[in-house]
mmCIF file of C-alpha atoms in Angstrom:
data_model
loop_
_atom_site.group_PDB
_atom_site.id
_atom_site.type_symbol
_atom_site.label_atom_id
_atom_site.label_comp_id
_atom_site.label_asym_id
_atom_site.label_seq_id
_atom_site.Cartn_x
_atom_site.Cartn_y
_atom_site.Cartn_z
ATOM 1 C CA UNK A 1 269.916 114.209 99.970
ATOM 2 C CA UNK A 2 269.416 111.457 102.503
ATOM 3 C CA UNK A 3 271.470 113.760 104.833
ATOM 4 C CA UNK A 4 268.958 116.199 104.864
ATOM 5 C CA UNK A 5 266.466 114.035 105.805
ATOM 6 C CA UNK A 6 268.387 112.711 108.825
ATOM 7 C CA UNK A 7 268.985 116.326 109.697
ATOM 8 C CA UNK A 8 264.966 116.984 109.867
ATOM 9 C CA UNK A 9 264.723 114.007 111.378
ATOM 10 C CA UNK A 10 267.186 115.320 114.448
ATOM 11 C CA UNK A 11 265.306 118.570 114.202
ATOM 12 C CA UNK A 12 261.661 116.892 115.331
ATOM 13 C CA UNK A 13 263.111 115.226 117.404
ATOM 14 C CA UNK A 14 265.148 117.999 119.293
ATOM 15 C CA UNK A 15 261.487 119.859 119.211
ATOM 16 C CA UNK A 16 259.739 116.694 120.860
ATOM 17 C CA UNK A 17 262.517 116.844 123.685
ATOM 18 C CA UNK A 18 261.630 120.674 124.128
ATOM 19 C CA UNK A 19 257.722 120.151 124.334
ATOM 20 C CA UNK A 20 257.986 117.624 126.865
ATOM 21 C CA UNK A 21 260.048 119.693 129.077
ATOM 22 C CA UNK A 22 257.962 122.942 128.701
ATOM 23 C CA UNK A 23 254.486 121.819 128.991
ATOM 24 C CA UNK A 24 251.576 124.094 127.917
ATOM 25 C CA UNK A 25 249.567 123.472 130.738
ATOM 26 C CA UNK A 26 250.199 122.008 134.330
ATOM 27 C CA UNK A 27 247.546 120.957 136.734
ATOM 28 C CA UNK A 28 248.378 122.535 139.938
ATOM 29 C CA UNK A 29 245.225 121.750 141.967
ATOM 30 C CA UNK A 30 241.946 120.116 141.463
ATOM 31 C CA UNK A 31 238.737 119.793 143.243
ATOM 32 C CA UNK A 32 236.573 116.375 142.970
ATOM 33 C CA UNK A 33 232.433 116.967 143.425
ATOM 34 C CA UNK A 34 230.878 113.746 144.180
ATOM 35 C CA UNK A 35 226.821 113.647 143.939
ATOM 36 C CA UNK A 36 224.543 111.372 146.466
ATOM 37 C CA UNK A 37 220.827 110.698 147.118
ATOM 38 C CA UNK A 38 219.130 108.632 149.565
ATOM 39 C CA UNK A 39 218.858 105.050 148.209
ATOM 40 C CA UNK A 40 215.076 105.009 148.011
ATOM 41 C CA UNK A 41 212.324 105.069 145.768
ATOM 42 C CA UNK A 42 210.774 108.820 146.020
ATOM 43 C CA UNK A 43 212.874 110.584 148.429
ATOM 44 C CA UNK A 44 210.442 113.519 149.187
ATOM 45 C CA UNK A 45 207.451 112.909 151.201
ATOM 46 C CA UNK A 46 204.459 113.517 148.499
ATOM 47 C CA UNK A 47 202.312 114.862 151.584
ATOM 48 C CA UNK A 48 203.915 117.498 152.900
ATOM 49 C CA UNK A 49 207.081 118.113 149.737
ATOM 50 C CA UNK A 50 209.646 118.010 152.319
ATOM 51 C CA UNK A 51 212.766 115.268 151.860
ATOM 52 C CA UNK A 52 211.492 112.240 153.664
ATOM 53 C CA UNK A 53 215.256 112.239 155.348
ATOM 54 C CA UNK A 54 214.649 115.522 156.975
ATOM 55 C CA UNK A 55 211.950 116.656 159.636
ATOM 56 C CA UNK A 56 208.629 117.082 157.997
ATOM 57 C CA UNK A 57 206.992 120.586 157.460
ATOM 58 C CA UNK A 58 205.055 120.189 161.058
ATOM 59 C CA UNK A 59 207.873 119.066 162.708
ATOM 60 C CA UNK A 60 210.397 121.888 161.288
ATOM 61 C CA UNK A 61 207.476 124.449 162.121
ATOM 62 C CA UNK A 62 207.199 123.026 166.032
ATOM 63 C CA UNK A 63 211.028 122.625 166.449
ATOM 64 C CA UNK A 64 211.378 126.279 165.761
ATOM 65 C CA UNK A 65 209.162 127.052 168.309
ATOM 66 C CA UNK A 66 210.741 124.619 171.014
ATOM 67 C CA UNK A 67 214.110 125.272 171.459
ATOM 68 C CA UNK A 68 215.025 121.896 172.594
ATOM 69 C CA UNK A 69 213.773 120.639 168.940
ATOM 70 C CA UNK A 70 211.847 117.755 167.840
ATOM 71 C CA UNK A 71 214.241 115.169 165.849
ATOM 72 C CA UNK A 72 212.308 112.200 166.228
ATOM 73 C CA UNK A 73 210.360 112.719 163.049
ATOM 74 C CA UNK A 74 210.920 109.151 161.249
ATOM 75 C CA UNK A 75 210.255 107.428 157.887
ATOM 76 C CA UNK A 76 207.331 104.819 157.145
ATOM 77 C CA UNK A 77 207.535 102.493 154.547
ATOM 78 C CA UNK A 78 203.907 100.838 153.065
ATOM 79 C CA UNK A 79 203.786 97.445 151.933
ATOM 80 C CA UNK A 80 203.244 99.087 148.478
ATOM 81 C CA UNK A 81 207.209 100.226 148.895
ATOM 82 C CA UNK A 82 205.948 104.011 149.087
ATOM 83 C CA UNK A 83 207.381 106.143 151.730
ATOM 84 C CA UNK A 84 206.328 109.263 154.131
ATOM 85 C CA UNK A 85 207.094 110.539 157.286
ATOM 86 C CA UNK A 86 205.351 109.097 159.911
ATOM 87 C CA UNK A 87 203.572 112.378 161.066
ATOM 88 C CA UNK A 88 202.065 113.072 157.601
ATOM 89 C CA UNK A 89 201.084 109.652 157.193
ATOM 90 C CA UNK A 90 199.490 108.988 160.459
ATOM 91 C CA UNK A 91 197.421 112.364 159.890
ATOM 92 C CA UNK A 92 196.383 111.096 156.871
ATOM 93 C CA UNK A 93 195.125 107.445 157.566
ATOM 94 C CA UNK A 94 192.941 108.751 159.950
ATOM 95 C CA UNK A 95 190.746 109.789 157.477
ATOM 96 C CA UNK A 96 191.639 107.381 154.327
ATOM 97 C CA UNK A 97 193.447 103.989 155.074
ATOM 98 C CA UNK A 98 195.149 103.925 151.835
ATOM 99 C CA UNK A 99 198.321 104.995 150.141
ATOM 100 C CA UNK A 100 197.929 108.772 148.773
ATOM 101 C CA UNK A 101 200.398 107.448 146.086
ATOM 102 C CA UNK A 102 199.059 104.231 144.655
ATOM 103 C CA UNK A 103 195.614 104.129 146.564
ATOM 104 C CA UNK A 104 196.392 100.721 147.914
ATOM 105 C CA UNK A 105 195.089 99.688 151.396
ATOM 106 C CA UNK A 106 197.839 101.166 153.785
ATOM 107 C CA UNK A 107 199.831 98.884 156.006
ATOM 108 C CA UNK A 108 203.269 99.335 157.579
ATOM 109 C CA UNK A 109 206.202 97.384 156.145
ATOM 110 C CA UNK A 110 208.811 99.272 158.613
ATOM 111 C CA UNK A 111 209.824 102.159 159.960
ATOM 112 C CA UNK A 112 212.967 104.151 160.872
ATOM 113 C CA UNK A 113 215.526 106.459 159.013
ATOM 114 C CA UNK B 1 194.981 120.058 191.155
ATOM 115 C CA UNK B 2 194.455 122.518 188.155
ATOM 116 C CA UNK B 3 196.488 125.697 189.128
ATOM 117 C CA UNK B 4 195.685 128.932 186.984
ATOM 118 C CA UNK B 5 199.292 128.765 185.381
ATOM 119 C CA UNK B 6 198.830 125.085 183.962
ATOM 120 C CA UNK B 7 195.768 126.265 182.590
ATOM 121 C CA UNK B 8 197.466 129.402 181.184
ATOM 122 C CA UNK B 9 200.105 127.232 179.807
ATOM 123 C CA UNK B 10 197.868 124.838 178.328
ATOM 124 C CA UNK B 11 195.617 127.888 176.376
ATOM 125 C CA UNK B 12 198.689 129.230 174.859
ATOM 126 C CA UNK B 13 199.585 125.478 173.487
ATOM 127 C CA UNK B 14 196.316 125.299 172.335
ATOM 128 C CA UNK B 15 196.923 128.699 170.366
ATOM 129 C CA UNK B 16 200.436 127.793 169.042
ATOM 130 C CA UNK B 17 199.057 124.694 167.785
ATOM 131 C CA UNK B 18 196.661 126.479 165.945
ATOM 132 C CA UNK B 19 199.065 128.990 164.530
ATOM 133 C CA UNK B 20 200.962 125.976 163.635
ATOM 134 C CA UNK B 21 198.331 124.214 161.413
ATOM 135 C CA UNK B 22 197.954 127.680 159.555
ATOM 136 C CA UNK B 23 201.466 128.040 158.958
ATOM 137 C CA UNK B 24 201.781 124.343 157.490
ATOM 138 C CA UNK B 25 198.758 125.232 155.012
ATOM 139 C CA UNK B 26 200.238 128.495 154.029
ATOM 140 C CA UNK B 27 203.562 126.807 153.608
ATOM 141 C CA UNK B 28 202.047 124.638 151.325
ATOM 142 C CA UNK B 29 199.811 127.494 149.803
ATOM 143 C CA UNK B 30 202.940 129.593 148.780
ATOM 144 C CA UNK B 31 204.322 126.814 146.154
ATOM 145 C CA UNK B 32 201.079 125.502 144.986
ATOM 146 C CA UNK B 33 199.579 128.958 144.625
ATOM 147 C CA UNK B 34 202.827 129.952 142.046
ATOM 148 C CA UNK B 35 202.598 126.537 140.522
ATOM 149 C CA UNK B 36 198.911 127.081 139.872
ATOM 150 C CA UNK B 37 199.395 130.678 137.825
ATOM 151 C CA UNK B 38 202.136 129.331 136.105
ATOM 152 C CA UNK B 39 199.939 126.371 134.584
ATOM 153 C CA UNK B 40 196.446 128.035 134.309
ATOM 154 C CA UNK B 41 194.544 126.986 131.254
ATOM 155 C CA UNK B 42 194.347 130.104 128.898
ATOM 156 C CA UNK B 43 190.492 130.561 129.309
ATOM 157 C CA UNK B 44 190.851 130.539 133.415
ATOM 158 C CA UNK B 45 191.765 133.468 135.557
ATOM 159 C CA UNK B 46 192.707 133.868 139.447
ATOM 160 C CA UNK B 47 191.789 136.653 141.515
ATOM 161 C CA UNK B 48 192.804 137.121 145.226
ATOM 162 C CA UNK B 49 190.298 139.610 147.161
ATOM 163 C CA UNK B 50 193.209 139.712 149.775
ATOM 164 C CA UNK B 51 196.543 139.636 148.579
ATOM 165 C CA UNK B 52 198.035 138.968 151.857
ATOM 166 C CA UNK B 53 195.733 135.887 152.200
ATOM 167 C CA UNK B 54 196.337 133.262 149.591
ATOM 168 C CA UNK B 55 193.915 130.659 151.088
ATOM 169 C CA UNK B 56 190.699 132.375 149.635
ATOM 170 C CA UNK B 57 190.140 133.188 145.950
ATOM 171 C CA UNK B 58 188.106 133.469 142.644
ATOM 172 C CA UNK B 59 188.590 131.159 139.413
ATOM 173 C CA UNK B 60 187.171 132.497 136.575
ATOM 174 C CA UNK B 61 186.518 130.074 133.590
ATOM 175 C CA UNK B 62 185.372 130.703 129.776
ATOM 176 C CA UNK B 63 184.723 128.096 128.344
ATOM 177 C CA UNK B 64 185.617 128.136 124.493
ATOM 178 C CA UNK B 65 183.964 124.890 123.432
ATOM 179 C CA UNK B 66 180.986 122.681 124.481
ATOM 180 C CA UNK B 67 177.326 123.741 125.754
ATOM 181 C CA UNK B 68 178.594 126.479 128.222
ATOM 182 C CA UNK B 69 180.977 128.520 125.419
ATOM 183 C CA UNK B 70 180.566 132.074 125.747
ATOM 184 C CA UNK B 71 179.785 132.054 129.284
ATOM 185 C CA UNK B 72 182.018 133.374 132.532
ATOM 186 C CA UNK B 73 181.558 131.057 135.675
ATOM 187 C CA UNK B 74 183.145 132.037 138.881
ATOM 188 C CA UNK B 75 184.031 129.815 141.294
ATOM 189 C CA UNK B 76 184.866 130.823 145.268
ATOM 190 C CA UNK B 77 187.833 128.548 146.387
ATOM 191 C CA UNK B 78 188.301 128.573 150.022
ATOM 192 C CA UNK B 79 191.469 126.269 151.286
ATOM 193 C CA UNK B 80 190.844 125.580 154.905
ATOM 194 C CA UNK B 81 193.515 125.469 157.758
ATOM 195 C CA UNK B 82 193.343 121.793 157.583
ATOM 196 C CA UNK B 83 194.761 121.656 153.964
ATOM 197 C CA UNK B 84 196.506 119.400 152.593
ATOM 198 C CA UNK B 85 194.295 116.565 154.630
ATOM 199 C CA UNK B 86 191.322 117.985 153.412
ATOM 200 C CA UNK B 87 190.242 118.927 149.787
ATOM 201 C CA UNK B 88 189.541 123.218 149.152
ATOM 202 C CA UNK B 89 185.963 123.841 149.702
ATOM 203 C CA UNK B 90 184.524 125.207 146.141
ATOM 204 C CA UNK B 91 181.299 126.991 145.430
ATOM 205 C CA UNK B 92 180.036 127.984 142.184
ATOM 206 C CA UNK B 93 179.036 131.839 142.370
ATOM 207 C CA UNK B 94 177.275 131.860 138.568
ATOM 208 C CA UNK B 95 174.222 130.319 138.255
ATOM 209 C CA UNK B 96 174.232 127.719 135.333
ATOM 210 C CA UNK B 97 172.635 124.570 133.855
ATOM 211 C CA UNK B 98 174.742 121.781 134.501
ATOM 212 C CA UNK B 99 174.543 117.966 135.513
ATOM 213 C CA UNK B 100 177.598 118.318 138.186
ATOM 214 C CA UNK B 101 176.907 121.630 139.472
ATOM 215 C CA UNK B 102 173.185 122.904 141.188
ATOM 216 C CA UNK B 103 171.404 126.082 140.921
ATOM 217 C CA UNK B 104 173.099 126.923 144.288
ATOM 218 C CA UNK B 105 176.559 126.285 143.111
ATOM 219 C CA UNK B 106 177.468 122.972 144.762
ATOM 220 C CA UNK B 107 179.869 121.383 143.036
ATOM 221 C CA UNK B 108 180.262 117.403 142.279
ATOM 222 C CA UNK B 109 183.899 116.786 141.150
ATOM 223 C CA UNK B 110 185.161 113.497 142.538
ATOM 224 C CA UNK B 111 188.615 114.860 143.367
ATOM 225 C CA UNK B 112 187.173 117.470 145.873
ATOM 226 C CA UNK B 113 185.265 114.370 148.007
ATOM 227 C CA UNK B 114 187.008 114.038 151.208
ATOM 228 C CA UNK B 115 185.862 110.572 151.817
ATOM 229 C CA UNK B 116 186.335 108.245 148.864
ATOM 230 C CA UNK B 117 186.858 104.633 148.477
ATOM 231 C CA UNK B 118 187.093 104.621 144.842
ATOM 232 C CA UNK B 119 190.565 106.297 144.935
ATOM 233 C CA UNK B 120 189.370 109.374 142.668
ATOM 234 C CA UNK B 121 188.747 111.408 145.718
ATOM 235 C CA UNK B 122 190.831 114.026 147.433
ATOM 236 C CA UNK B 123 194.556 112.766 148.149
ATOM 237 C CA UNK B 124 197.229 115.138 149.727
ATOM 238 C CA UNK B 125 199.429 114.390 146.934
ATOM 239 C CA UNK B 126 196.786 116.665 144.855
ATOM 240 C CA UNK B 127 197.562 120.406 144.457
ATOM 241 C CA UNK B 128 195.758 123.666 143.787
ATOM 242 C CA UNK B 129 196.634 123.192 139.977
ATOM 243 C CA UNK B 130 194.567 119.918 140.006
ATOM 244 C CA UNK B 131 191.676 121.438 141.566
ATOM 245 C CA UNK B 132 191.798 124.414 138.735
ATOM 246 C CA UNK B 133 192.175 121.801 135.809
ATOM 247 C CA UNK B 134 189.554 119.340 137.282
ATOM 248 C CA UNK B 135 186.584 122.410 137.566
ATOM 249 C CA UNK B 136 188.211 123.621 134.015
ATOM 250 C CA UNK B 137 187.141 120.226 132.849
ATOM 251 C CA UNK B 138 183.922 119.968 134.195
ATOM 252 C CA UNK B 139 182.700 122.226 130.864
ATOM 253 C CA UNK B 140 184.472 119.607 128.865
ATOM 254 C CA UNK B 141 186.406 115.984 129.506
ATOM 255 C CA UNK B 142 184.779 115.560 132.957
ATOM 256 C CA UNK B 143 180.963 116.538 132.250
ATOM 257 C CA UNK B 144 179.126 113.516 133.287
ATOM 258 C CA UNK B 145 175.664 112.708 132.761
ATOM 259 C CA UNK B 146 175.721 109.793 134.426
ATOM 260 C CA UNK B 147 176.424 110.718 137.921
ATOM 261 C CA UNK B 148 174.308 113.860 138.245
ATOM 262 C CA UNK B 149 174.251 116.526 141.295
ATOM 263 C CA UNK B 150 171.283 118.190 139.275
ATOM 264 C CA UNK B 151 169.182 115.176 138.416
ATOM 265 C CA UNK B 152 166.525 117.091 136.278
ATOM 266 C CA UNK B 153 169.386 118.770 133.972
ATOM 267 C CA UNK B 154 170.937 115.222 133.355
ATOM 268 C CA UNK B 155 167.132 113.637 132.754
ATOM 269 C CA UNK B 156 166.610 116.726 130.433
ATOM 270 C CA UNK B 157 169.561 115.717 128.509
ATOM 271 C CA UNK B 158 168.648 112.172 127.993
ATOM 272 C CA UNK B 159 165.112 113.383 126.883
ATOM 273 C CA UNK B 160 165.860 116.169 124.474
ATOM 274 C CA UNK B 161 169.702 117.318 123.950
ATOM 275 C CA UNK B 162 168.127 120.072 122.002
ATOM 276 C CA UNK B 163 165.885 121.401 125.013
ATOM 277 C CA UNK B 164 168.993 121.036 127.150
ATOM 278 C CA UNK B 165 171.097 123.093 125.020
ATOM 279 C CA UNK B 166 168.429 125.779 124.854
ATOM 280 C CA UNK B 167 168.365 125.773 128.540
ATOM 281 C CA UNK B 168 171.923 126.171 128.860
ATOM 282 C CA UNK B 169 172.014 129.097 126.518
ATOM 283 C CA UNK B 170 168.875 130.638 128.329
ATOM 284 C CA UNK B 171 170.682 130.466 131.583
ATOM 285 C CA UNK B 172 174.152 131.691 129.846
ATOM 286 C CA UNK B 173 172.391 134.587 128.804
ATOM 287 C CA UNK B 174 170.811 135.281 131.859
ATOM 288 C CA UNK B 175 173.351 134.641 134.366
ATOM 289 C CA UNK B 176 176.764 134.080 132.931
ATOM 290 C CA UNK B 177 177.344 137.259 130.526
ATOM 291 C CA UNK B 178 180.411 139.525 131.839
#
């Protein structure tokens, strides 16, 4: 009786060894995927609906026409922390000096990329 | 010195600037027209006179409740080249008795005001969809007797709601039946 139990134990041990040697799956190759986004409150310009870090709709249309391109389309942040393309915002403040998103009086906090 | 070639170049630049402005509007319109037709209120429809020109269309509103129920009201919407720095222009083509729309079709809707200091006027973040829902709401939620364009209509409402209702019905029967 006790001998047969010992035999069984031996058998299962042998099985474990076998499964260690012949794994069902082997990882041969893997690809890592990383996601990123700009660290800003709103990453799309609400005026032209293009990402603020890309050139605005107007500059994109113009650089297609001029071969030298126009890549100085910068981002502007207001005191209200809303960001837009400088090009888009300068057109808008000509007629209404308010942030289109929060209607606060528009004043520039900083500019750049 | 002004030379012919400089003048020609300037003329070309001016023309290409105009073409650019139009294309900005058209680029915005491609997305906005699609969004507008997807989100259209149930009792509204849109008709383009020229399928290749997204900037001019007719909006039809058929109110299902309120004073103007049973009528069919058409608005001509024109999106100008300066869009979206300026709002579209809207004219009501159907004669009606309404405190915020005159009998010749001028429409008083806050979001269509270009220069507004109260924050309710036009802003480039607004889209065609907002304009359509705004016009649709002039027959319900945005109906406003306190800031009228047709003063006679709002005075009539204040004096006698029954008289107002009858005049609205009379106009619907005369001008707003399909």
